Structure formats: structure tokens, C-alpha cells
C-alpha positions as semicolon CSV with decimal commas, in nm:
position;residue;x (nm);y (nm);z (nm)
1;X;-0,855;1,600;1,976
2;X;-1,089;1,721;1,692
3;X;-1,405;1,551;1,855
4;X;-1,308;1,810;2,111
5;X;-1,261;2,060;1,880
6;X;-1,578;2,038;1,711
7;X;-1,804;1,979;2,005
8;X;-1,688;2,311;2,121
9;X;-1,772;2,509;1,821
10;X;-2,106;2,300;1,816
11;X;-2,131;2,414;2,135
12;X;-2,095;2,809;2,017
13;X;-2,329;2,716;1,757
14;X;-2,614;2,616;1,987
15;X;-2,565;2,773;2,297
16;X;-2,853;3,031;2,394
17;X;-2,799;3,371;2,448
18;X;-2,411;3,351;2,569
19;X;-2,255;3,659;2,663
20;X;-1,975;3,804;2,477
21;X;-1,693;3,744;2,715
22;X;-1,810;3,363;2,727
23;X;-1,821;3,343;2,329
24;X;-1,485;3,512;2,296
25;X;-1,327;3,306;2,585
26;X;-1,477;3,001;2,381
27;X;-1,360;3,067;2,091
28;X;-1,045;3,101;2,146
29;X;-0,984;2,804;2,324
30;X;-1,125;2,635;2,039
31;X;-0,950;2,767;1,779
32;X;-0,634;2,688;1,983
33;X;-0,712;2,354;1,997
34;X;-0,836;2,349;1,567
35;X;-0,435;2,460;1,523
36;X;-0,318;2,162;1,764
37;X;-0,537;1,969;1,536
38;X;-0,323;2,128;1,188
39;X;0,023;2,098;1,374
40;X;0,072;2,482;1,424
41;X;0,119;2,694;1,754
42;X;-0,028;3,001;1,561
43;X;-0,189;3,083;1,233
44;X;0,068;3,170;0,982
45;X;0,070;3,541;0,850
46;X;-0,114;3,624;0,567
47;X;0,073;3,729;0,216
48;X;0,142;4,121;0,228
49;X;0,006;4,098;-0,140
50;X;-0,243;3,922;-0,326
51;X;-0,019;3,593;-0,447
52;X;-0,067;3,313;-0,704
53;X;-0,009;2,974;-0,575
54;X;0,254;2,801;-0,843
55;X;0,010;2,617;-1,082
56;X;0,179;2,287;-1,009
57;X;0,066;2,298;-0,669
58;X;-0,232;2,380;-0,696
59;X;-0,315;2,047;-1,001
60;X;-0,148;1,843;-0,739
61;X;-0,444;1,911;-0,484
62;X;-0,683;1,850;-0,765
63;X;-0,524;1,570;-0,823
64;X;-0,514;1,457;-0,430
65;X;-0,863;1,606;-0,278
66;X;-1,173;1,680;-0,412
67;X;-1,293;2,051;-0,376
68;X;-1,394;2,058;-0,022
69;X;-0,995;1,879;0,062
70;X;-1,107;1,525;0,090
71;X;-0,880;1,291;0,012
72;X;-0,955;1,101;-0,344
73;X;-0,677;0,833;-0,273
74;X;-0,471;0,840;0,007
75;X;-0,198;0,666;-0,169
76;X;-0,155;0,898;-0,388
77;X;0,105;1,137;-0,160
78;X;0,423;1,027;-0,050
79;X;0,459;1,130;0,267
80;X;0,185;1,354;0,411
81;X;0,355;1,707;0,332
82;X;0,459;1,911;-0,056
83;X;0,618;2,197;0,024
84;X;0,668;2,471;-0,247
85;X;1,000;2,724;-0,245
86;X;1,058;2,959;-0,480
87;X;1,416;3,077;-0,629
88;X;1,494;3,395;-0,405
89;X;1,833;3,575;-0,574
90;X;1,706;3,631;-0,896
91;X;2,032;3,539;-1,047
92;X;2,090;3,618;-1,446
93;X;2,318;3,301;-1,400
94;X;2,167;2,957;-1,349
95;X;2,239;2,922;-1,036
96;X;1,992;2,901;-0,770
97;X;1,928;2,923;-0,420
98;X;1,632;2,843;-0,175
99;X;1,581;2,903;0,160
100;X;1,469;2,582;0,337
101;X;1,412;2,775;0,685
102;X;1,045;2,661;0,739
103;X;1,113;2,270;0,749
104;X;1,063;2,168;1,057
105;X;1,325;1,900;1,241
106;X;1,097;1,640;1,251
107;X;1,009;1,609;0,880
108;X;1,190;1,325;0,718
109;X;1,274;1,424;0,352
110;X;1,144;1,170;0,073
111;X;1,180;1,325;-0,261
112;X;1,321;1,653;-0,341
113;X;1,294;1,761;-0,708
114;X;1,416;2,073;-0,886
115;X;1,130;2,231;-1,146
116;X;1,302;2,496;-1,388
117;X;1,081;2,608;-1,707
118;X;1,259;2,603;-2,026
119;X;1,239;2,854;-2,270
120;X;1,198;2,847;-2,633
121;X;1,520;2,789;-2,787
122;X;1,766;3,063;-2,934
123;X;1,733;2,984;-3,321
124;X;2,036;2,913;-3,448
125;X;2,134;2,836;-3,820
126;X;2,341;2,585;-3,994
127;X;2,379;2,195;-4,050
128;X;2,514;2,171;-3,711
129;X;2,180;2,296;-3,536
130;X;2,157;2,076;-3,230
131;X;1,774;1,886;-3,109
132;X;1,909;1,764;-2,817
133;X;2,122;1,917;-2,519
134;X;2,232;1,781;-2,203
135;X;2,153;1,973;-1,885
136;X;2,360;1,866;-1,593
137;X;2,227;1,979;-1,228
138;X;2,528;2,043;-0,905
139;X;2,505;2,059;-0,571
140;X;2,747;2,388;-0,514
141;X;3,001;2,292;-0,226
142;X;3,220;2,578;-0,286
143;X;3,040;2,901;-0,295
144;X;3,275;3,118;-0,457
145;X;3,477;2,808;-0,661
146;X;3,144;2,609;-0,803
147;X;3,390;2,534;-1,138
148;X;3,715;2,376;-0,930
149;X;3,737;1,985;-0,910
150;X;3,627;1,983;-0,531
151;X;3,335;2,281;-0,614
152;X;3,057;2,089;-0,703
153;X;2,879;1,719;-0,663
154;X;2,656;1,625;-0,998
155;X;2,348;1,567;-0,905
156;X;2,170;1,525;-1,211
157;X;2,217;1,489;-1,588
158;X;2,019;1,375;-1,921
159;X;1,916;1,518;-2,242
160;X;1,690;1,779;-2,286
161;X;1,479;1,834;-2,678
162;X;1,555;2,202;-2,777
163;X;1,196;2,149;-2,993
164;X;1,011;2,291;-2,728
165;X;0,913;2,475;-2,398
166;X;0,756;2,339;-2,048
167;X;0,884;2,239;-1,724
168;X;1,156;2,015;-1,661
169;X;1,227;1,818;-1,331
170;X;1,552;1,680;-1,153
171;X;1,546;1,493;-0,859
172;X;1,828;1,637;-0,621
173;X;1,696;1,453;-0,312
174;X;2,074;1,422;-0,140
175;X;2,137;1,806;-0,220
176;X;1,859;1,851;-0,008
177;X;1,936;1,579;0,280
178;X;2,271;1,770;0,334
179;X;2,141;2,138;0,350
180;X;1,827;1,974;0,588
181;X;2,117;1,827;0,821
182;X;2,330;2,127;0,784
183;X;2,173;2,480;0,690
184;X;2,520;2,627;0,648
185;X;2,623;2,405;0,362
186;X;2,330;2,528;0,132
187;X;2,546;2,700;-0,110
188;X;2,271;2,631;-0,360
189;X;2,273;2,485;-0,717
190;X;2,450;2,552;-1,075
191;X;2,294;2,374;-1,372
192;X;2,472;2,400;-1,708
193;X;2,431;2,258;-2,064
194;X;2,659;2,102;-2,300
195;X;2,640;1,937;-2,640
196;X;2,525;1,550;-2,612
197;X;2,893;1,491;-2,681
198;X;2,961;1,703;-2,349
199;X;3,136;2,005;-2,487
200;X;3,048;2,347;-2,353
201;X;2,814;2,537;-2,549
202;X;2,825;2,936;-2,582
203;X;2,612;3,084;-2,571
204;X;2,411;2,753;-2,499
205;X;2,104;2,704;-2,716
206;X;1,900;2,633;-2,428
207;X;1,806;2,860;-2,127
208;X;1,562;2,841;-1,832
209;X;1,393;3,136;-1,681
210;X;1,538;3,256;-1,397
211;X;1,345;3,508;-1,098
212;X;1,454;3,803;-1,245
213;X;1,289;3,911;-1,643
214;X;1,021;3,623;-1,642
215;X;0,669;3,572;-1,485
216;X;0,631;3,448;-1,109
217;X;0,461;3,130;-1,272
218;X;0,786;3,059;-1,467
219;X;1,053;3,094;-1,163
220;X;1,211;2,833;-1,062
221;X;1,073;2,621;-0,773
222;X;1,199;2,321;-0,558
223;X;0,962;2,104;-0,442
224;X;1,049;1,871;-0,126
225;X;0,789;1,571;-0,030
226;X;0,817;1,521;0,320
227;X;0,645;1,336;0,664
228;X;0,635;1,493;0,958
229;X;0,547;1,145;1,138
230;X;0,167;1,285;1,253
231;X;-0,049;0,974;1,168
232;X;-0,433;0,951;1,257
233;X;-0,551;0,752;1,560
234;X;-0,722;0,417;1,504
235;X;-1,099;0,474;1,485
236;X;-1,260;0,605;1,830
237;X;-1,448;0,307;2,001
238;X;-1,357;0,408;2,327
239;X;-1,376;0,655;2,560
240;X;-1,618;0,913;2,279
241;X;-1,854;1,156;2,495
242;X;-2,261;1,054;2,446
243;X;-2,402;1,267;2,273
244;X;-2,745;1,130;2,369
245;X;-2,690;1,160;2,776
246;X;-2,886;1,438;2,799
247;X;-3,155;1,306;2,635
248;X;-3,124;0,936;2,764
249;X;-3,411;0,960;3,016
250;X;-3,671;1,070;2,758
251;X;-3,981;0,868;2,654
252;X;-3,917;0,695;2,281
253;X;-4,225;0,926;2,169
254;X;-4,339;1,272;2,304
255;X;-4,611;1,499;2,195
256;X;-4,558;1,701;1,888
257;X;-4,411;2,045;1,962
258;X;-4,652;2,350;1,928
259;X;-4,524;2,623;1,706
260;X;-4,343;2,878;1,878
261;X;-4,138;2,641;2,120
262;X;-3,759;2,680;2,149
263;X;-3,545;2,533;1,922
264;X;-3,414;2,282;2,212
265;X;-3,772;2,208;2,279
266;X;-3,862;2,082;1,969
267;X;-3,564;1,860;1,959
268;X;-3,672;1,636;2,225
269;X;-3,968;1,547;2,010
270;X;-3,839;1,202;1,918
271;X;-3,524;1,051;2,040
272;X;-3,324;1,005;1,653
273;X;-3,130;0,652;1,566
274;X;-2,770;0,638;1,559
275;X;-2,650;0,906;1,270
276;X;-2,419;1,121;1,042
277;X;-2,482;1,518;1,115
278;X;-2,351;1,793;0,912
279;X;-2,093;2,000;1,109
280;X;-1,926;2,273;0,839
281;X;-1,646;2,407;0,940
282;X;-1,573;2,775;0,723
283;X;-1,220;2,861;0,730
284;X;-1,342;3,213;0,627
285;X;-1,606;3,225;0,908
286;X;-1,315;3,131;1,166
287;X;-1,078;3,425;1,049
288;X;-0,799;3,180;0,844
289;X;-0,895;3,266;0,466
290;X;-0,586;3,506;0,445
291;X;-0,361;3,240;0,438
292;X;-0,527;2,905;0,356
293;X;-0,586;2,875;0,006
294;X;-0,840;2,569;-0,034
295;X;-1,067;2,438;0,056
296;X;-1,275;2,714;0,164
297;X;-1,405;2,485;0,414
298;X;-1,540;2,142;0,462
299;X;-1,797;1,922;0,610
300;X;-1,669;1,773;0,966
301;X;-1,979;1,598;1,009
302;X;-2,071;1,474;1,372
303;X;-2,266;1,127;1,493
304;X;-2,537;1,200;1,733
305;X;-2,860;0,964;1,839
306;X;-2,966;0,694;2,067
307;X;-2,794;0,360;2,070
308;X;-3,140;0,168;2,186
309;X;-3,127;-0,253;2,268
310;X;-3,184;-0,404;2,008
311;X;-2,936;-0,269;1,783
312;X;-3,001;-0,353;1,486
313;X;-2,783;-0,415;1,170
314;X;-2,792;-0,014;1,051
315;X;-2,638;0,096;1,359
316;X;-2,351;-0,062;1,233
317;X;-2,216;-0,251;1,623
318;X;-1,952;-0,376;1,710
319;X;-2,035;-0,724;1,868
320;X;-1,854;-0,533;2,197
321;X;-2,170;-0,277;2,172
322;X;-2,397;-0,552;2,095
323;X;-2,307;-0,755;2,470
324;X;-2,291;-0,384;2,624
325;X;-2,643;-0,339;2,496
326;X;-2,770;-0,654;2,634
327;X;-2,605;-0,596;3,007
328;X;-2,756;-0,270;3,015
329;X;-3,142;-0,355;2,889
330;X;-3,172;-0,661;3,091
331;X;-2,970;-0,465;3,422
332;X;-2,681;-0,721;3,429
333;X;-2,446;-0,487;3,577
334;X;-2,461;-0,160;3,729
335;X;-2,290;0,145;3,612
336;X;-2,285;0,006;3,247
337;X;-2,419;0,284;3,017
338;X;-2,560;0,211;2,614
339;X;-2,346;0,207;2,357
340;X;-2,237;0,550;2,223
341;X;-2,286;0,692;1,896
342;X;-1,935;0,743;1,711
343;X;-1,780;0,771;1,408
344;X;-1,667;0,409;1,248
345;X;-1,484;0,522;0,974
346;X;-1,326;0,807;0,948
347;X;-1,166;1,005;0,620
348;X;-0,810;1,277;0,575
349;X;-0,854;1,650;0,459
350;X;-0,583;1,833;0,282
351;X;-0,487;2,196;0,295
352;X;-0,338;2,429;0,059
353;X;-0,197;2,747;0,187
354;X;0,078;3,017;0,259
355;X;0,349;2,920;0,563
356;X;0,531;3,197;0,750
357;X;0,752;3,271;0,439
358;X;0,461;3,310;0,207
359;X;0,603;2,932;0,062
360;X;0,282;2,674;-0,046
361;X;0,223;2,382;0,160
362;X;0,012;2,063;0,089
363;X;-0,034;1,905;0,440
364;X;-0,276;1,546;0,436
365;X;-0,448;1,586;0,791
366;X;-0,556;1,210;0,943
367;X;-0,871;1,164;1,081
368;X;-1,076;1,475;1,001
369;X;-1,398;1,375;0,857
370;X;-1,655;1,124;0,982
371;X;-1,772;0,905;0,730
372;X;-2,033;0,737;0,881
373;X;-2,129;0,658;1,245
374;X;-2,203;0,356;1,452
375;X;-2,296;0,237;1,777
376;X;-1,974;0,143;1,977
């Protein structure tokens, strides 16, 4: 799927004079196909209003891709999907809700964790002052009765210092599991605090910052870890288009070009080895900087040149391309072609950027840039 995709904006790229319609028609057909490639049936909608990704997200794609989105480690994810949600009722209370909408069916939930920033402690005098609180985190079953026996389900509970500020994290991974199976039972969460002894504290020493009064960077966010099951095919040593067959019937050598010759003149000037192209693909170029947020683009790459008997050790063959070499020089066989230049190993691209609901989304794409090429 994306050697098809990029062949046809190479293809835009170097076709001669083509007329509007043609490019348009073009175009769209392969940007259609670059969202098949991303999972998506349509671009998502740009924000209304210039928006800061939460900070967290974007460290965690520094911590995953270098700047263009390749992967550093692809062990580092679990799963191949973060996805972001901020707190939407801007509740004075500590309770929170998020709306979960935009996970699709197919995504198996890994890890769900709850990040709340903690403010500087209320200052409060005596022997008695407290260092320590404990912060307990519930799954609300009972919307309107979170405090009855049957309102709640604990999720989470340890001790929190009251010495400083920063964000805090609580896995609530079965909260999550239930609302994901059933989107009516997301009554959201309650998280209280209590002495390490567990008595109730008022007014409690220790509060987080809700939406409403504090910075967008501060809100509350869940973060879910998810796979949507899309895994990269096994490297292409079959059925790739040669890139050389228009070229196959040239002489090893031709004269040098005279200046002023077409660009697809010149090219036939000597038949290039087996190699790794550049092929940049500029998400700004194609019309989807609104909503992605990095990379700006990256480097595709593409294998192009002549797989010519004998291949030789820097061609990198396959001892398959190495006998298909040898029937086709010596004319063993009819109808048996060289061996095509392809990619034999093969590198994942991540993507930050907005969904539908203006949520961030780290998605690990298989597959998307050749690392080097071979004759196969």
C-alpha cells in the first residue's frame, strides 16, 4: 500500500507538463490512499484555535521518534497508539469526567492512567502539620450517590508528599475497560484525600487543579495506551513493481548528455546500481499541517536501479535473486525477468496530532520508511 502511495506522488513529481484535471484527479487518489496508509477515511478537522499539545505528550514523542517521527526503539511503546483526553466539566469538585468517544472498537486497551497536577499545599500551622496524605482514586458507579456503599469501586490509593508540586499518576486501567465495553456506565471518577491514618481531612491540605481556575497545561488528563491490531507486512520480496523496466533495454554506457536536454534525457545516461533515493513527503505541502503536529514531514525514501548478473555482495541478494539472476543472463527460462530493486529493511514513523475532538494522538505507523534497498 505505501509503495503505491509513493510511486504515485513520484509520479506527480516527475510527470511533464500534466494538465490540471489529471494532477487534481491524481492527487486525490493518492492522498486517499496516504490516509488508508494512517488508518483514517478522512483527515481529521483542524483545531478552531491555535492549541498546545499537553507537554507530556509531546516528551513522549521525543522520547519515541527522532524529529522527522522515526522510531528510536520500537520497544519503547506499548501498544502502537497514546491517546490524550482532557477533563471536560470543569468541576470545582474532584471529580472528573472524559469523553472516550474517539476510541475506535477495535483498539484493545493496555494501560489507562489518570495524570492530575498537584498544587502547592495549603500551609497549615501546628505540631500536627501533616507530610504525607493519601489520595484514593474511584470509579463512580452511581452518578448521583458516588458516597453510598454500592457508589463507587477504589481504583487506586497511596500516599502522596504535601512537600511539593508536579504531576501525579494512577493507573485506573479497569475503570476504563468498563466505560470502553459500555459508554453508558462512564459516570466518571471522584478522588479524595485522607490522613495516612484514613480520616477525612477538611479542608484537605492537598488539592489538584481542576479545568476550571488553572492553566490548560495543568488540567487533568487521562491517558489510555492502546493497539489497534494494524501491524506492518513482512519485508516486500515479492510481487514490488521494477522500477528499472523502462530502462531495462538500455546500453550499460551511453553518450554524455549535451546541455540543454530534458531532464528524462539525461537520466538515461548511465543505468545506476541497486539504491536508496530520497522521496520527502511534506505534510504541509500535502494540505495536513492543521492538524498533525510533528513531524513536519519525513524522508520515505524509494529503491530504484538495475539489478545486473552478477550481483554482487552490495546489492544486498537474496540467494532467491541470486538463481533468478543466473536463469535470466544465461536464458534458462523464458519469461523470467532480473531481480527487482526493493526495500530490505524497512523502519515505523510516528505521528503526533489533533483527532476529530481536538484530543492528541501518538499512532506508531509499520513499515513507512525504507532503510536500505536490495536486489530481490
Amino acid at each position: 500500500m505505501l509503495r503505491t502511495v509513493l510511486l504515485l506522488l513520484l509520479a506527480l513529481a516527475q510527470t511533464a507538463c500534466p494538465s490540471p484535471a489529471s494532477v487534481a484527479i491524481r492527487r486525490a487518489e493518492a492522498l486517499k490512499k496516504l490516509l488508508e496508509v494512517f488508518g483514517m477515511e478522512d483527515p481529521p478537522a483542524p483545531p478552531t484555535h491555535f492549541k498546545q499539545p499537553p507537554q507530556y505528550m509531546v516528551d513522549l514523542f521525543n522520547t519515541v521518534a527522532n524529529a522527522d517521527g522515526v522510531t528510536k526503539n520500537p520497544d519503547i511503546l506499548e501498544g502502537n497508539t497514546v491517546r490524550s483526553f482532557l477533563e471536560k466539566t470543569h468541576s470545582e469538585e474532584m471529580r472528573f469526567l472524559f469523553v472516550l468517544s474517539s476510541v475506535a472498537k477495535n483498539e484493545k486497551i493496555l494501560t489507562a492512567e489518570l495524570h492530575l497536577f498537584r498544587l502547592w499545599p495549603r500551609v497549615t500551622d501546628g505540631p500536627k502539620r501533616q507530610h504525607f496524605c493519601q489520595v484514593n482514586v474511584y470509579q463512580v458507579l452511581e452518578k448521583d450517590k458516588p458516597d453510598t456503599p454500592g457508589g463507587k469501586k477504589l481504583l487506586a490509593a497511596r500516599l502522596v508528599s504535601l512537600q511539593t508540586s508536579g504531576w501525579e499518576v494512577f493507573a485506573i486501567t479497569p475503570a476504563v475497560h468498563d466505560w470502553t465495553e459500555d459508554e453508558s456506565s462512564n459516570q466518571g471518577l471522584l478522588v479524595t484525600v485522607q490522613s495516612r491514618g484514613g480520616s477525612p481531612l477538611d479542608p484537605p491540605p492537598l488539592q489538584f487543579a481542576s479545568g476550571r481556575g488553572h492553566h490548560e497545561s495543568k488540567k487533568p488528563m487521562l491517558v489510555l495506551f492502546t493497539d489497534d491490531g494494524r501491524r506492518g507486512a513482512s519485508l516486500p520480496t515479492a510481487g514490488s513493481p521494477d522500477l528499472t523496466s523502462q530502462t531495462s533495454d538500455l546500453p550499460a554506457k551511453m553518450p554524455v548528455p549535451k546541455p540543454g536536454r530534458s531532464r528524462s534525457t539525461r537520466s538515461l545516461g548511465r543505468l545506476q546500481p541497486c539504491q536508496r533515493h530520497p522521496l520527502s513527503v511534506d505534510f504541509e505541502e500535502i494540505g495536513w499541517s492543521g492538524w498533525i503536529i510533528s513531524p513536519r514531514g519525513y524522508n520515505a525514501f524509494h529503491c530504484k536501479g538495475s539489478c545486473p548478473f552478477p550481483l554482487g555482495e552490495n546489492m544486498r541478494p537474496t540467494n532467491h535473486a541470486t538463481v533468478q539472476s543466473i536463469i535470466n543472463a544465461l536464458k534458462l527460462s523464458e519469461g523470467v525477468s532480473s531481480p527487482c530493486c526493493v526495500p530490505d529493511k524497512l523502519f515505523s514513523i510516528n505521528l503526533l496530532y489533533f483527532d476529530d475532538d481536538e484530543n492528541v494522538v501518538l499512532k506508531q505507523y509499520d513499515d513507512m520508511v525504507a532503510g536500505s534497498c536490495g536486489c530481490h
